[in-house]
XYZ file of C-alpha atoms in Angstrom:
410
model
C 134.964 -135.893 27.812
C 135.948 -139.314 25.851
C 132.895 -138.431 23.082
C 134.351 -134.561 22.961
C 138.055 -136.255 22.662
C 137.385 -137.874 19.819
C 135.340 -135.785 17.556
C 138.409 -133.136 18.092
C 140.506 -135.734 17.016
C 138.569 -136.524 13.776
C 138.841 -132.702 13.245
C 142.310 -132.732 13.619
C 142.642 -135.598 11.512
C 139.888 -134.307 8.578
C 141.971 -131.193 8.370
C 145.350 -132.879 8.271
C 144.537 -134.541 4.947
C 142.616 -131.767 3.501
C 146.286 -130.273 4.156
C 148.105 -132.991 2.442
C 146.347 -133.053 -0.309
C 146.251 -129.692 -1.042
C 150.257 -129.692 -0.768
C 150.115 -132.932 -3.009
C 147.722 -131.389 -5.792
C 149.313 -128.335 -6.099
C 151.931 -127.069 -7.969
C 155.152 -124.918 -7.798
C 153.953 -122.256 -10.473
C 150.899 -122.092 -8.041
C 153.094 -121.716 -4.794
C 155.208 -119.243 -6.731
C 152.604 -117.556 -9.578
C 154.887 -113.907 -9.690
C 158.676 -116.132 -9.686
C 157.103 -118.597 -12.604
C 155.753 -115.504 -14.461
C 159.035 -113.660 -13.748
C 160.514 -117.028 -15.206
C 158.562 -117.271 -18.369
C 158.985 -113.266 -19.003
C 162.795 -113.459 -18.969
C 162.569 -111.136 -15.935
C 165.068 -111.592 -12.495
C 163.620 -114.384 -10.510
C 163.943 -113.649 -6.672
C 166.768 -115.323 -4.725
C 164.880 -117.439 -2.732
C 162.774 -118.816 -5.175
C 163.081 -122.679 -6.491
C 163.268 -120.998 -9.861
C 166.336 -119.400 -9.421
C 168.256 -122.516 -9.958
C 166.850 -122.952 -13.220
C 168.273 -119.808 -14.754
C 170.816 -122.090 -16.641
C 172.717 -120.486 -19.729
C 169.776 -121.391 -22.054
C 167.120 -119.322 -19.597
C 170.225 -116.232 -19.908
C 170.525 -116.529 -23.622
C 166.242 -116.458 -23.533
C 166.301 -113.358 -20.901
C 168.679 -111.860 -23.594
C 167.033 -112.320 -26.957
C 163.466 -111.314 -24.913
C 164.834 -108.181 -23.563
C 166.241 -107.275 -26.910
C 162.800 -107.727 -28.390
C 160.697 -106.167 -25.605
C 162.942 -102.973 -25.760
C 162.212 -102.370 -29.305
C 158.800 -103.216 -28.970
C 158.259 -100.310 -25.673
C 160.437 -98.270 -27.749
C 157.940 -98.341 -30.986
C 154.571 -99.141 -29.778
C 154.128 -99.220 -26.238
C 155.958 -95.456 -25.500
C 153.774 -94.244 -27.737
C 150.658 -95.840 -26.579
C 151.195 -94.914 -22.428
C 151.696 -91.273 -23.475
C 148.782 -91.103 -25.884
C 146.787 -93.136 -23.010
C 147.963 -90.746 -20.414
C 147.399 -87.473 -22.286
C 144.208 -88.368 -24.415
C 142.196 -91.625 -23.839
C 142.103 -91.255 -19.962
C 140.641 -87.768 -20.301
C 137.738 -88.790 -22.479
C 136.290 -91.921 -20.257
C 135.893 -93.744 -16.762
C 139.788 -95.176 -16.138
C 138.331 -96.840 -13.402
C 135.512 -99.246 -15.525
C 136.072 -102.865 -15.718
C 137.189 -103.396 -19.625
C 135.684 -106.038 -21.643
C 137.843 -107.213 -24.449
C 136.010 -108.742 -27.303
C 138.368 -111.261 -29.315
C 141.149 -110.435 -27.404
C 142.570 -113.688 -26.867
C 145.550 -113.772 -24.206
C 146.510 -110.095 -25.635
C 146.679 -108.693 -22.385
C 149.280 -106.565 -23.208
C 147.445 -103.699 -25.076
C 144.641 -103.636 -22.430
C 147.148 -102.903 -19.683
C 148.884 -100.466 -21.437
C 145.551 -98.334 -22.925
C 143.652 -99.182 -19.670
C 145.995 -99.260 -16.763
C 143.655 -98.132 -14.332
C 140.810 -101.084 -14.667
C 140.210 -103.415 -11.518
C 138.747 -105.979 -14.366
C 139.403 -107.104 -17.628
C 137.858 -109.866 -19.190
C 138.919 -111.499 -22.166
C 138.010 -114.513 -24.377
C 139.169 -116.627 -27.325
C 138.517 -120.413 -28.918
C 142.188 -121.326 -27.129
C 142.320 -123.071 -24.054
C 142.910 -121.314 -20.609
C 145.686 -123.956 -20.497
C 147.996 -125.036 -17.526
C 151.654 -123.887 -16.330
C 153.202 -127.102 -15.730
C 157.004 -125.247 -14.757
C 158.352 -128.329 -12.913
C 161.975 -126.908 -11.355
C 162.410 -130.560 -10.598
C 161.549 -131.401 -14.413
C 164.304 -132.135 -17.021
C 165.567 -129.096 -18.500
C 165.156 -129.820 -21.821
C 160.916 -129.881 -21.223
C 161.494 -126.203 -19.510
C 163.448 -125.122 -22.560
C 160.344 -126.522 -24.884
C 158.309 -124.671 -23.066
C 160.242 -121.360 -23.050
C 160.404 -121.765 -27.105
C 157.137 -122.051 -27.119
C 156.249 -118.957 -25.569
C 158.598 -116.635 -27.687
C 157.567 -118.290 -31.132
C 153.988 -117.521 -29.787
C 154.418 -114.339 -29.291
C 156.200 -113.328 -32.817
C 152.652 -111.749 -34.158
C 152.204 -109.517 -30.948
C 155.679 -108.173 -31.590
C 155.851 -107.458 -35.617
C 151.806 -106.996 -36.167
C 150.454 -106.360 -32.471
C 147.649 -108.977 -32.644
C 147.368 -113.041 -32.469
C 146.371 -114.797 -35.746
C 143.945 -117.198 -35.083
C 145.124 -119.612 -37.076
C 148.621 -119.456 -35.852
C 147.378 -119.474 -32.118
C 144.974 -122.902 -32.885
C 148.510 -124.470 -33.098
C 150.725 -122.461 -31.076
C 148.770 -123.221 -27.914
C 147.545 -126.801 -27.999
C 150.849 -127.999 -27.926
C 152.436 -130.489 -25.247
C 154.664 -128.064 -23.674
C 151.780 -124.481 -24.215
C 148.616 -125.681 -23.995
C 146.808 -122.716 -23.404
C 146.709 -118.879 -22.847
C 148.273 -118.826 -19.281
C 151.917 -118.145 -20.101
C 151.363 -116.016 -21.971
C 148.891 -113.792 -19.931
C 151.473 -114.096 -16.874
C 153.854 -113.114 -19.578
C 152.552 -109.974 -20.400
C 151.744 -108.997 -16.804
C 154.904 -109.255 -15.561
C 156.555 -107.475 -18.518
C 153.852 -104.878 -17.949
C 155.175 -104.181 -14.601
C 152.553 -105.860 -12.136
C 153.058 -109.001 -9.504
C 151.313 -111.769 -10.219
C 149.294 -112.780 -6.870
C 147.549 -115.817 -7.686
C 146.388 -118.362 -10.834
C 142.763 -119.563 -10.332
C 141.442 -122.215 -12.923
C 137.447 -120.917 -13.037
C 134.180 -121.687 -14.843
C 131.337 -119.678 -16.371
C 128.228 -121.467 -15.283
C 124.950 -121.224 -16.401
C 123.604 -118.976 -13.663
C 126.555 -115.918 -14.959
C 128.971 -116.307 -12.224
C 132.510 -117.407 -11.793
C 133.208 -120.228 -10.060
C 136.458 -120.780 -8.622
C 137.988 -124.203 -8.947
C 139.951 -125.315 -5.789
C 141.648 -127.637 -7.675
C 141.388 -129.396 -10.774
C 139.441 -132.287 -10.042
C 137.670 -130.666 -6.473
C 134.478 -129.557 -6.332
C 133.838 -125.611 -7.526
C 132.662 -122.953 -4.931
C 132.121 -119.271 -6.327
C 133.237 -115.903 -4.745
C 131.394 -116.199 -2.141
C 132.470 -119.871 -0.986
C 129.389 -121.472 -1.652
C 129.197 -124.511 -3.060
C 128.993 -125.104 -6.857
C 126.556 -127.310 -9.144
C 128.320 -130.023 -10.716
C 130.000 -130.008 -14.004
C 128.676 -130.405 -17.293
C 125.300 -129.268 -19.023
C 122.533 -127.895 -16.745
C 118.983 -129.043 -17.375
C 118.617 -125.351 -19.801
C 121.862 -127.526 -21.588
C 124.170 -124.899 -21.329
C 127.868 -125.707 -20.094
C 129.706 -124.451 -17.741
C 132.774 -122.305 -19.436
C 136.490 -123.228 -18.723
C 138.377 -120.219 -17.855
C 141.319 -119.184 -16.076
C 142.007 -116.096 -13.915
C 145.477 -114.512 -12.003
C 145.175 -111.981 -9.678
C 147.833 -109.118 -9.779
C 148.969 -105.467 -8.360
C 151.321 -102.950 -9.107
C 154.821 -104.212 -8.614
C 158.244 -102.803 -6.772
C 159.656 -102.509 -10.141
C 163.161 -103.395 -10.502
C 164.566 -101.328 -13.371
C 163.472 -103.488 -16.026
C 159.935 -103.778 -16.130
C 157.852 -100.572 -16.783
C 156.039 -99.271 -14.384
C 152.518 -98.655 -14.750
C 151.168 -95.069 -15.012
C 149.319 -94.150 -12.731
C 150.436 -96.459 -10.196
C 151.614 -96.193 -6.760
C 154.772 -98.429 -5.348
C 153.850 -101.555 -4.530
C 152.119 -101.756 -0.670
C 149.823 -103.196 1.119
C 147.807 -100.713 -0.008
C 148.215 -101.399 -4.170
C 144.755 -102.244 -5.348
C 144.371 -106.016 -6.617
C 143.237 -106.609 -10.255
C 141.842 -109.554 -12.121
C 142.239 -110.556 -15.191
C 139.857 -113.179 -16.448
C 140.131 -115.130 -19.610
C 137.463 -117.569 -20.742
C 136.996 -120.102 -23.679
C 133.927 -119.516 -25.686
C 132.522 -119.467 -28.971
C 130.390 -116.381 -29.143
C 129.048 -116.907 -32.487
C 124.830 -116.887 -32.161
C 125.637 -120.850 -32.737
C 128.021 -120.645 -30.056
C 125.684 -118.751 -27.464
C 122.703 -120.387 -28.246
C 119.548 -119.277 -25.989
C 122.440 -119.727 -22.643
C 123.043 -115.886 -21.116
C 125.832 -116.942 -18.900
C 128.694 -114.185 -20.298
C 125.647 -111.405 -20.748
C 124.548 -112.470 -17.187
C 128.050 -111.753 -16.107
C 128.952 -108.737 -17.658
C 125.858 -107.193 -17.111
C 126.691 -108.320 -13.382
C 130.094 -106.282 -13.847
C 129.329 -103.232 -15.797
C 128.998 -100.747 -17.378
C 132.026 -101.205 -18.966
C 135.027 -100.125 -20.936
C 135.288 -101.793 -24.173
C 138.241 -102.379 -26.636
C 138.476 -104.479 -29.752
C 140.710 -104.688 -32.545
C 142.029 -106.873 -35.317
C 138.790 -108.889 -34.621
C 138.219 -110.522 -38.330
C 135.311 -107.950 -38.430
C 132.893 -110.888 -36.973
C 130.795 -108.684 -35.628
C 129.813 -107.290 -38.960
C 128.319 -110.563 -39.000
C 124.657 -111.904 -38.698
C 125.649 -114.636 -37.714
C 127.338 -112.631 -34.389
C 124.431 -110.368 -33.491
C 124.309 -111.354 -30.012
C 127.916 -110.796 -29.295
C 127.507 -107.404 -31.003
C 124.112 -106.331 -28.982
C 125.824 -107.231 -25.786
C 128.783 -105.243 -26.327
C 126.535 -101.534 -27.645
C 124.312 -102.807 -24.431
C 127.032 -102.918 -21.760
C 129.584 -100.316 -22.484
C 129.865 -97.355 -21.550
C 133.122 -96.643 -24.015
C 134.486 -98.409 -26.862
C 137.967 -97.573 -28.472
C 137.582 -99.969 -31.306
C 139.593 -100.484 -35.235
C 137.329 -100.956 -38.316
C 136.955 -104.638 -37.028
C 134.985 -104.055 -34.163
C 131.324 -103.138 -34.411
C 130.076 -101.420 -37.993
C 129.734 -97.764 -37.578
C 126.367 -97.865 -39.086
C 125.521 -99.537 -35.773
C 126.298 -96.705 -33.486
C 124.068 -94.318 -32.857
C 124.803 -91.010 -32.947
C 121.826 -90.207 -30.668
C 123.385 -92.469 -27.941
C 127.171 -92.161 -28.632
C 129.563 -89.518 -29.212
C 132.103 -90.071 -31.500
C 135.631 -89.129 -32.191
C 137.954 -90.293 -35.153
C 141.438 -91.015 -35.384
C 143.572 -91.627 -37.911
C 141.921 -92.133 -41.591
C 139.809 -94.806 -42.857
C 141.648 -96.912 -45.427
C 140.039 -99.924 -47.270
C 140.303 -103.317 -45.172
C 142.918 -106.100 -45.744
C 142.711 -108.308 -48.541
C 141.412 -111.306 -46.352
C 138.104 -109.030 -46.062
C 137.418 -107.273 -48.611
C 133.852 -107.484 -48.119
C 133.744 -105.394 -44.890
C 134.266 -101.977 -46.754
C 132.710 -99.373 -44.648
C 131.020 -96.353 -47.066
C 129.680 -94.127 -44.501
C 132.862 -94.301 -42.035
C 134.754 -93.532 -45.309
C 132.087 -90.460 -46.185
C 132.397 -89.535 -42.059
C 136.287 -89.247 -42.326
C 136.236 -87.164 -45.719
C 133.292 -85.137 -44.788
C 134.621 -84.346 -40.693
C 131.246 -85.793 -39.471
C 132.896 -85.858 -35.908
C 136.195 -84.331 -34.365
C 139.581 -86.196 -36.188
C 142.701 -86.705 -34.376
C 145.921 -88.721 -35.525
C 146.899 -92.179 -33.606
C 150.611 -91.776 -32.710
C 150.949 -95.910 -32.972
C 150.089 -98.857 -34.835
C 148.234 -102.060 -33.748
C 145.962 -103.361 -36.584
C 145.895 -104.885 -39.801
C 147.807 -102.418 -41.442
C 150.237 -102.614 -38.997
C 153.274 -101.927 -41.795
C 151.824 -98.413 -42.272
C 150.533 -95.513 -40.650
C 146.897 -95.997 -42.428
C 145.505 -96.647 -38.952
C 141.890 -96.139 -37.890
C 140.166 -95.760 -34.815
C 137.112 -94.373 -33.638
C 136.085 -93.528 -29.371
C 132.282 -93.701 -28.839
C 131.408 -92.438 -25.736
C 127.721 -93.280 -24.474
C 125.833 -90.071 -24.390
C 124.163 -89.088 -21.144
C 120.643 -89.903 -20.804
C 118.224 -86.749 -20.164
């Protein structure tokens, strides 16, 4: 019995500090991901939450001035958009699909509200997944840095309805934002959904995600086995940082939205995922490593939405990016920016036209599309108007859109 003793007691011990440490490594905005998003989103914070003692008359006057914005905002764009997502885009394509966001950055706004119904969205940018280091026991004046930083970050999404790359390279590598994360658990709590859990991930070589227990533990994926170790494979690709939060549907309390098509929150509300990576997916970028195709391939067909995306894939020098996205979806609501209409085949897709083509920004004048032009003025497919705007043109109605819709295959 002594030997049997004993190896119990090394159990007991083993798990003991495996409990420790995961109390000392983690974090409050970890113990608390919906209360710290509630935080950051200038929405109520629960009562019994260690964040409720940090709504201090700076956090009121930021709940204030964010409301405020946020109410114009739904009033302009977002109405708009649920009602033409409700009454149009839902009847034309699979709700249901994961959606892949090309170039989407941490704009998980717009994806929620055109595709409330997804499981999965996926998203990437050059910025950093980032961290949420909301300390309650930190000095107030770091938490009010950090609650600056989120609103000046988010002035583009409110006037224009897209992230500036430029602007973003600085917004988010700051000391107080370092990354996409507040912002995503921004606009999921404004959107109306708790947040469940934040999981920092990797891409690795092989296409899956791999869940990191913490930041410095070793990696196991979905399943719970065990993960290679970081850095470059012997193919030299590297493993992608990313960062993921689990959500559902929320018990809405007045000021949050709810989502359409959503039931009260339950046991029964389905869990989503949104997953953000960081990733260059120039054909420099890529390389010969099939990680993200590997992946999305794995989690497809898909959805697809893209706008204000610097027309890159017009590119050569992004023909990978582009051939993965015409490979794997099964819809794409895109702007001019997204993939060249030359490039869509009517044999395989079915198109339908909104709004009317207008000559791209000054920044890219080169990107002038002839034949959508000729396809608009000659009626080539079904037009309908776009009763929002989100693009580049954002300060007038000149919007245009186009829905291909993969044809079936005899």
């Amino acid at each position: 019995m002594i030997p049997v003793f004993f190896s119990l007691q090394r159990v007991f011990i083993a798990c003991l500090v495996l409990l420790l440490v995961a109390v000392l490594t983690s974090t409050p905005a970890l113990a608390e991901p919906d209360a710290a998003a509630h935080y950051l989103a200038g929405l109520p914070v629960p009562e019994d939450s260690a964040y409720q003692s940090l709504t201090d008359e700076y956090w009121q006057a930021y709940k204030q001035a964010f409301n405020t914005a946020w109410e114009a905002l739904d009033h302009d764009r977002f109405q708009p958009m649920r009602e033409w997502q409700k009454e149009v885009l839902a009847s034309k394509i699979d709700p249901s699909l994961p959606l892949f966001y090309p170039f989407g950055g941490p704009d998980m706004v717009h994806a929620l509200m055109l595709y409330p119904h997804g499981r999965e969205y996926l998203l990437f940018g050059l910025e950093p997944p980032g961290s949420l280091e909301l300390d309650p026991d930190a000095p107030a004046q770091q938490r009010h840095e950090l609650l600056n930083a989120v609103r000046w970050a988010l002035r583009d999404i409110y006037q224009r309805g897209y992230f500036i790359t430029g602007r973003m390279s600085s917004d988010l590598t700051r000391t107080e934002l370092d990354g996409v994360l507040p912002l995503l658990l921004v606009f999921i709590a404004r959107s109306g959904y708790e947040v469940l859990a934040i999981e920092d991930v990797e891409l690795v070589p092989e296409g899956r995600i791999e869940i990191m227990t913490t930041k410095n533990a070793p990696k196991t994926d979905q399943t719970g086995d065990p993960g290679q170790e970081d850095g470059l494979t012997q193919a030299g690709c590297p493993d992608i940082p990313g960062v993921r939060v689990r959500f559902r549907a929320n018990a809405y309390d007045g000021e949050s939205e709810k989502p359409d098509g959503e039931s009260e929150k339950s046991d029964r509300s389905p869990e989503k995922q949104v997953t953000y990576l960081q990733l260059d997916v120039s054909d420099n970028g890529l390389g010969n490593c099939t990680a993200l195709e590997d992946y999305i391939e794995g989690i497809g067909p898909t959805n697809t939405f893209v706008k204000s995306a610097s027309y890159l894939m017009h590119y050569a020098t992004f023909s990978g990016i582009r051939a993965l996205t015409l490979a794997v979806s099964d819809s794409i609501f895109q702007d001019d920016t997204g993939i060249p209409y030359r490039e869509l085949d009517q044999a395989d897709w079915d198109i339908i036209l909104f709004g009317r083509y207008t000559n791209p920004i000054r920044d890219f004048s080169g990107v002038y599309q002839s034949d959508l032009n000729q396809a608009y003025l000659a009626k080539t497919h079904p037009i309908d108007t776009l009763p929002f705007s989100m693009g580049y043109h954002w300060w007038t109605s000149e919007q245009n859109h186009l829905l291909a819709r993969r044809r079936a295959t005899p």
